[in-house]
C-alpha cells in the first residue's frame, strides 16, 4: 500500500472522531443509522470507538450500522467495544 492510501486512512480516522463529537453534541439526541463503504466504513468504525471511549454518554446515539468493504484492521477487542454503542442492528460478529 502506498502513502496516499495511508493518508486517506488517517483522514478517515480523524473524520470518525469528528463525527463522534458531532453526534454526541446534538440536541435532541435521536438515534441515527450509519452506512459506510471503504474508507467511509473506516470512519464510522473510528466514530464508534470514540463514542465507546466517551462512556455511557456515547450509548443510544447510533441505532444501526452497516459497514461494507471496511479498510480497517481492528483488533479483536475493538469489534466488541464498537458493538457496545450500537443499540439496534449490531456489527458483524
Coordinates of N, CA, C and O in Angstrom, one line a residue:
X1 N 0.8 -1.2 0.0 CA 0.0 0.0 0.0 C 0.9 1.2 0.0 O 1.9 1.3 0.6
X2 N 0.4 2.2 -0.7 CA 1.3 3.4 -0.8 C 0.9 4.5 0.2 O -0.1 4.4 1.0
X3 N 1.6 5.6 0.1 CA 1.5 6.7 1.1 C 0.1 7.3 1.0 O -0.5 7.7 2.0
X4 N -0.4 7.4 -0.2 CA -1.8 8.0 -0.5 C -2.8 7.2 0.3 O -3.8 7.8 0.9
X5 N -2.8 5.9 0.2 CA -3.8 5.1 0.9 C -3.7 5.3 2.4 O -4.8 5.5 3.0
X6 N -2.5 5.4 3.0 CA -2.4 5.6 4.4 C -2.9 7.0 4.8 O -3.4 7.2 5.9
X7 N -2.6 8.0 4.0 CA -3.1 9.3 4.2 C -4.6 9.4 4.2 O -5.2 10.0 5.1
X8 N -5.2 8.7 3.3 CA -6.7 8.6 3.3 C -7.2 7.9 4.5 O -8.3 8.2 5.1
X9 N -6.5 6.8 5.0 CA -6.9 6.1 6.2 C -6.8 7.0 7.4 O -7.7 7.0 8.3
X10 N -5.8 7.8 7.5 CA -5.6 8.7 8.6 C -6.7 9.7 8.6 O -7.3 10.1 9.7
X11 N -7.1 10.2 7.5 CA -8.2 11.2 7.4 C -9.5 10.6 7.7 O -10.4 11.2 8.3
X12 N -9.7 9.3 7.4 CA -11.0 8.7 7.7 C -11.1 8.5 9.2 O -12.1 8.7 9.8
X13 N -9.9 8.1 9.9 CA -9.9 8.0 11.3 C -10.3 9.3 12.0 O -11.0 9.4 13.0
X14 N -9.7 10.4 11.5 CA -9.9 11.8 12.0 C -11.4 12.2 11.8 O -12.0 12.8 12.7
X15 N -11.9 11.8 10.7 CA -13.3 12.1 10.4 C -14.2 11.4 11.3 O -15.3 11.9 11.7
X16 N -13.9 10.2 11.7 CA -14.7 9.4 12.6 C -14.7 10.0 14.0 O -15.7 10.1 14.6
X17 N -13.6 10.5 14.4 CA -13.5 11.2 15.7 C -14.4 12.5 15.7 O -15.2 12.7 16.6
X18 N -14.3 13.2 14.6 CA -15.1 14.4 14.4 C -16.6 14.1 14.4 O -17.4 14.8 15.0
X19 N -17.0 13.0 13.7 CA -18.4 12.5 13.7 C -18.9 12.2 15.0 O -20.0 12.5 15.4
X20 N -18.0 11.5 15.8 CA -18.5 11.1 17.2 C -18.7 12.3 18.0 O -19.7 12.4 18.8
X21 N -17.9 13.3 17.9 CA -18.1 14.6 18.7 C -19.3 15.3 18.3 O -20.1 15.8 19.1
X22 N -19.6 15.3 17.0 CA -20.8 15.9 16.4 C -22.0 15.2 16.9 O -23.0 15.8 17.4
X23 N -22.0 13.9 16.8 CA -23.2 13.1 17.3 C -23.4 13.3 18.8 O -24.6 13.3 19.2
X24 N -22.4 13.4 19.5 CA -22.5 13.5 21.0 C -23.1 14.9 21.4 O -23.7 15.0 22.4
X25 N -22.8 15.9 20.6 CA -23.2 17.2 20.9 C -24.6 17.6 20.4 O -25.1 18.7 20.7
X26 N -25.2 16.8 19.6 CA -26.5 17.1 19.0 C -27.6 17.1 20.1 O -27.6 16.4 21.1
X27 N -28.6 18.0 19.9 CA -29.7 18.1 20.7 C -30.9 18.3 19.9 O -30.9 19.3 19.1
X28 N -32.0 17.6 20.0 CA -32.2 16.4 20.8 C -31.4 15.2 20.2 O -31.1 15.2 19.0
X29 N -31.1 14.3 21.1 CA -30.3 13.1 20.7 C -31.2 12.0 20.2 O -31.6 11.2 21.0
X30 N -31.5 12.0 18.9 CA -32.3 11.0 18.3 C -31.3 10.0 17.7 O -30.2 10.4 17.2
X31 N -31.6 8.7 17.7 CA -30.7 7.7 17.1 C -30.6 7.8 15.6 O -31.5 8.3 14.9
X32 N -29.4 7.5 15.1 CA -29.1 7.6 13.7 C -28.6 6.2 13.2 O -28.2 5.4 14.0
X33 N -28.8 6.0 11.9 CA -28.2 4.8 11.3 C -27.0 5.2 10.4 O -27.1 6.3 9.8
X34 N -25.9 4.5 10.5 CA -24.7 4.8 9.7 C -24.4 3.8 8.7 O -24.4 2.6 9.1
X35 N -24.1 4.2 7.5 CA -23.8 3.3 6.4 C -22.5 3.8 5.8 O -22.4 5.0 5.5
X36 N -21.5 2.9 5.6 CA -20.3 3.3 5.0 C -19.6 2.2 4.2 O -19.8 1.0 4.5
X37 N -18.9 2.7 3.2 CA -18.1 1.7 2.3 C -16.7 2.2 2.2 O -16.4 3.4 2.1
X38 N -15.8 1.3 2.2 CA -14.3 1.6 2.1 C -13.9 2.5 3.3 O -14.0 2.1 4.4
X39 N -13.3 3.6 2.9 CA -12.8 4.5 4.0 C -13.9 5.1 4.8 O -13.7 5.5 5.9
X40 N -15.1 5.2 4.2 CA -16.3 5.7 4.9 C -16.6 4.7 6.0 O -17.0 5.1 7.1
X41 N -16.5 3.4 5.8 CA -16.7 2.4 6.8 C -15.7 2.5 7.9 O -16.0 2.4 9.1
X42 N -14.5 2.8 7.5 CA -13.4 3.0 8.5 C -13.7 4.2 9.4 O -13.5 4.2 10.6
X43 N -14.2 5.3 8.8 CA -14.6 6.5 9.5 C -15.7 6.2 10.6 O -15.6 6.6 11.7
X44 N -16.7 5.4 10.1 CA -17.7 5.0 11.0 C -17.2 4.1 12.2 O -17.6 4.3 13.3
X45 N -16.3 3.2 11.9 CA -15.8 2.3 12.9 C -15.0 3.2 13.9 O -15.1 3.0 15.1
X46 N -14.2 4.1 13.4 CA -13.5 5.1 14.3 C -14.4 5.9 15.1 O -14.2 6.1 16.3
X47 N -15.5 6.3 14.6 CA -16.6 7.0 15.3 C -17.1 6.2 16.5 O -17.2 6.6 17.6
X48 N -17.4 4.9 16.2 CA -18.0 4.0 17.2 C -17.0 3.8 18.4 O -17.3 3.8 19.5
X49 N -15.7 3.7 18.0 CA -14.7 3.5 19.1 C -14.6 4.8 19.9 O -14.4 4.7 21.1
X50 N -14.7 5.9 19.3 CA -14.6 7.2 20.0 C -15.8 7.4 20.9 O -15.7 7.8 22.1
X51 N -17.0 7.0 20.4 CA -18.2 7.0 21.3 C -18.1 6.1 22.4 O -18.5 6.4 23.6
X52 N -17.5 4.9 22.2 CA -17.3 4.0 23.3 C -16.3 4.5 24.4 O -16.5 4.4 25.6
X53 N -15.3 5.2 23.9 CA -14.3 5.8 24.9 C -15.0 6.9 25.7 O -14.6 7.2 26.8
X54 N -16.1 7.5 25.2 CA -16.9 8.5 25.9 C -17.7 8.0 27.0 O -18.4 8.7 27.7
X55 N -17.8 6.7 27.2 CA -18.5 6.0 28.2 C -20.0 6.0 27.9 O -20.4 5.9 26.8
X56 N -20.8 6.1 29.0 CA -22.3 5.9 28.8 C -22.9 7.0 28.0 O -23.9 6.9 27.4
X57 N -22.2 8.2 27.8 CA -22.7 9.3 27.0 C -22.8 8.9 25.5 O -23.5 9.5 24.8
X58 N -22.0 7.9 25.1 CA -22.0 7.5 23.7 C -23.0 6.5 23.4 O -23.2 6.2 22.2
X59 N -23.7 5.9 24.3 CA -24.7 4.9 24.1 C -26.1 5.5 23.7 O -26.4 6.5 24.2
X60 N -26.8 4.8 22.8 CA -28.1 5.2 22.4 C -28.1 6.2 21.3 O -29.2 6.7 20.9
X61 N -27.0 6.6 20.8 CA -26.9 7.6 19.7 C -27.0 6.9 18.4 O -27.7 7.3 17.5
X62 N -26.3 5.7 18.2 CA -26.3 5.0 17.0 C -27.2 3.8 17.1 O -27.1 3.0 18.0
X63 N -28.2 3.7 16.1 CA -29.2 2.7 16.2 C -28.7 1.5 15.3 O -28.5 0.4 15.9
X64 N -28.4 1.7 14.0 CA -27.9 0.6 13.2 C -26.7 1.0 12.5 O -26.5 2.2 12.2
X65 N -25.8 0.0 12.2 CA -24.6 0.3 11.5 C -24.4 -0.8 10.4 O -24.6 -2.0 10.6
X66 N -24.0 -0.3 9.2 CA -23.7 -1.2 8.1 C -22.4 -0.8 7.5 O -22.2 0.3 7.0
X67 N -21.4 -1.7 7.6 CA -20.1 -1.5 7.1 C -19.8 -2.4 5.9 O -19.9 -3.6 6.1
X68 N -19.4 -1.8 4.8 CA -19.1 -2.6 3.6 C -17.7 -2.3 3.2 O -17.3 -1.2 3.0
X69 N -16.9 -3.3 2.9 CA -15.5 -3.1 2.4 C -14.7 -2.3 3.3 O -13.9 -1.4 2.9
X70 N -14.8 -2.5 4.6 CA -14.1 -1.6 5.6 C -12.6 -1.8 5.4 O -12.1 -2.9 5.4
X71 N -11.9 -0.7 5.4 CA -10.4 -0.7 5.2 C -9.7 -0.7 6.5 O -8.5 -0.4 6.6
X72 N -10.4 -1.0 7.6 CA -9.8 -1.0 8.9 C -9.3 -2.4 9.3 O -9.8 -3.4 8.8
X73 N -8.3 -2.5 10.1 CA -7.7 -3.7 10.6 C -7.8 -3.8 12.1 O -6.9 -3.6 12.8
X74 N -9.1 -3.9 12.7 CA -9.3 -3.7 14.1 C -8.8 -5.0 14.9 O -8.7 -6.1 14.3
X75 N -8.4 -4.7 16.1 CA -8.0 -5.8 17.0 C -9.3 -6.5 17.4 O -10.4 -5.9 17.3
X76 N -9.2 -7.7 17.9 CA -10.4 -8.5 18.3 C -11.3 -7.7 19.3 O -12.5 -7.7 19.1
X77 N -10.7 -7.1 20.3 CA -11.5 -6.4 21.3 C -12.2 -5.2 20.8 O -13.2 -4.8 21.3
X78 N -11.6 -4.6 19.7 CA -12.3 -3.4 19.2 C -13.7 -3.6 18.6 O -14.5 -2.8 18.7
X79 N -13.9 -4.8 18.0 CA -15.2 -5.1 17.5 C -16.2 -5.1 18.6 O -17.3 -4.5 18.5
X80 N -15.9 -5.7 19.7 CA -16.8 -5.8 20.9 C -17.1 -4.4 21.4 O -18.2 -4.0 21.8
X81 N -16.0 -3.6 21.5 CA -16.2 -2.2 22.0 C -17.1 -1.4 21.1 O -17.9 -0.6 21.6
X82 N -16.9 -1.5 19.8 CA -17.7 -0.8 18.8 C -19.1 -1.2 18.9 O -20.1 -0.4 18.8
X83 N -19.3 -2.5 19.1 CA -20.7 -3.1 19.1 C -21.5 -2.6 20.3 O -22.7 -2.5 20.3
X84 N -20.7 -2.3 21.4 CA -21.4 -1.9 22.7 C -22.2 -0.6 22.5 O -23.1 -0.4 23.3
X85 N -21.8 0.3 21.6 CA -22.5 1.6 21.4 C -23.6 1.5 20.4 O -24.4 2.5 20.2
X86 N -23.8 0.4 19.7 CA -24.8 0.2 18.7 C -26.1 -0.3 19.3 O -26.0 -1.5 19.9
X87 N -27.2 0.4 19.3 CA -28.4 0.0 20.0 C -29.2 -1.0 19.2 O -29.8 -1.9 19.8
X88 N -29.2 -0.9 17.9 CA -30.0 -1.7 17.1 C -29.2 -2.9 16.5 O -28.6 -3.7 17.2
X89 N -29.2 -2.9 15.2 CA -28.6 -4.0 14.4 C -27.1 -3.9 14.7 O -26.4 -2.9 14.4
X90 N -26.5 -5.0 15.2 CA -25.1 -4.9 15.6 C -24.1 -5.1 14.4 O -24.5 -5.5 13.3
X91 N -22.9 -4.8 14.7 CA -21.8 -5.0 13.7 C -21.7 -6.5 13.5 O -22.2 -7.3 14.3
X92 N -21.0 -7.0 12.5 CA -20.8 -8.4 12.3 C -20.1 -9.0 13.5 O -19.3 -8.4 14.2
X93 N -20.5 -10.2 13.8 CA -19.9 -10.9 15.0 C -18.8 -11.8 14.6 O -18.7 -12.4 13.7

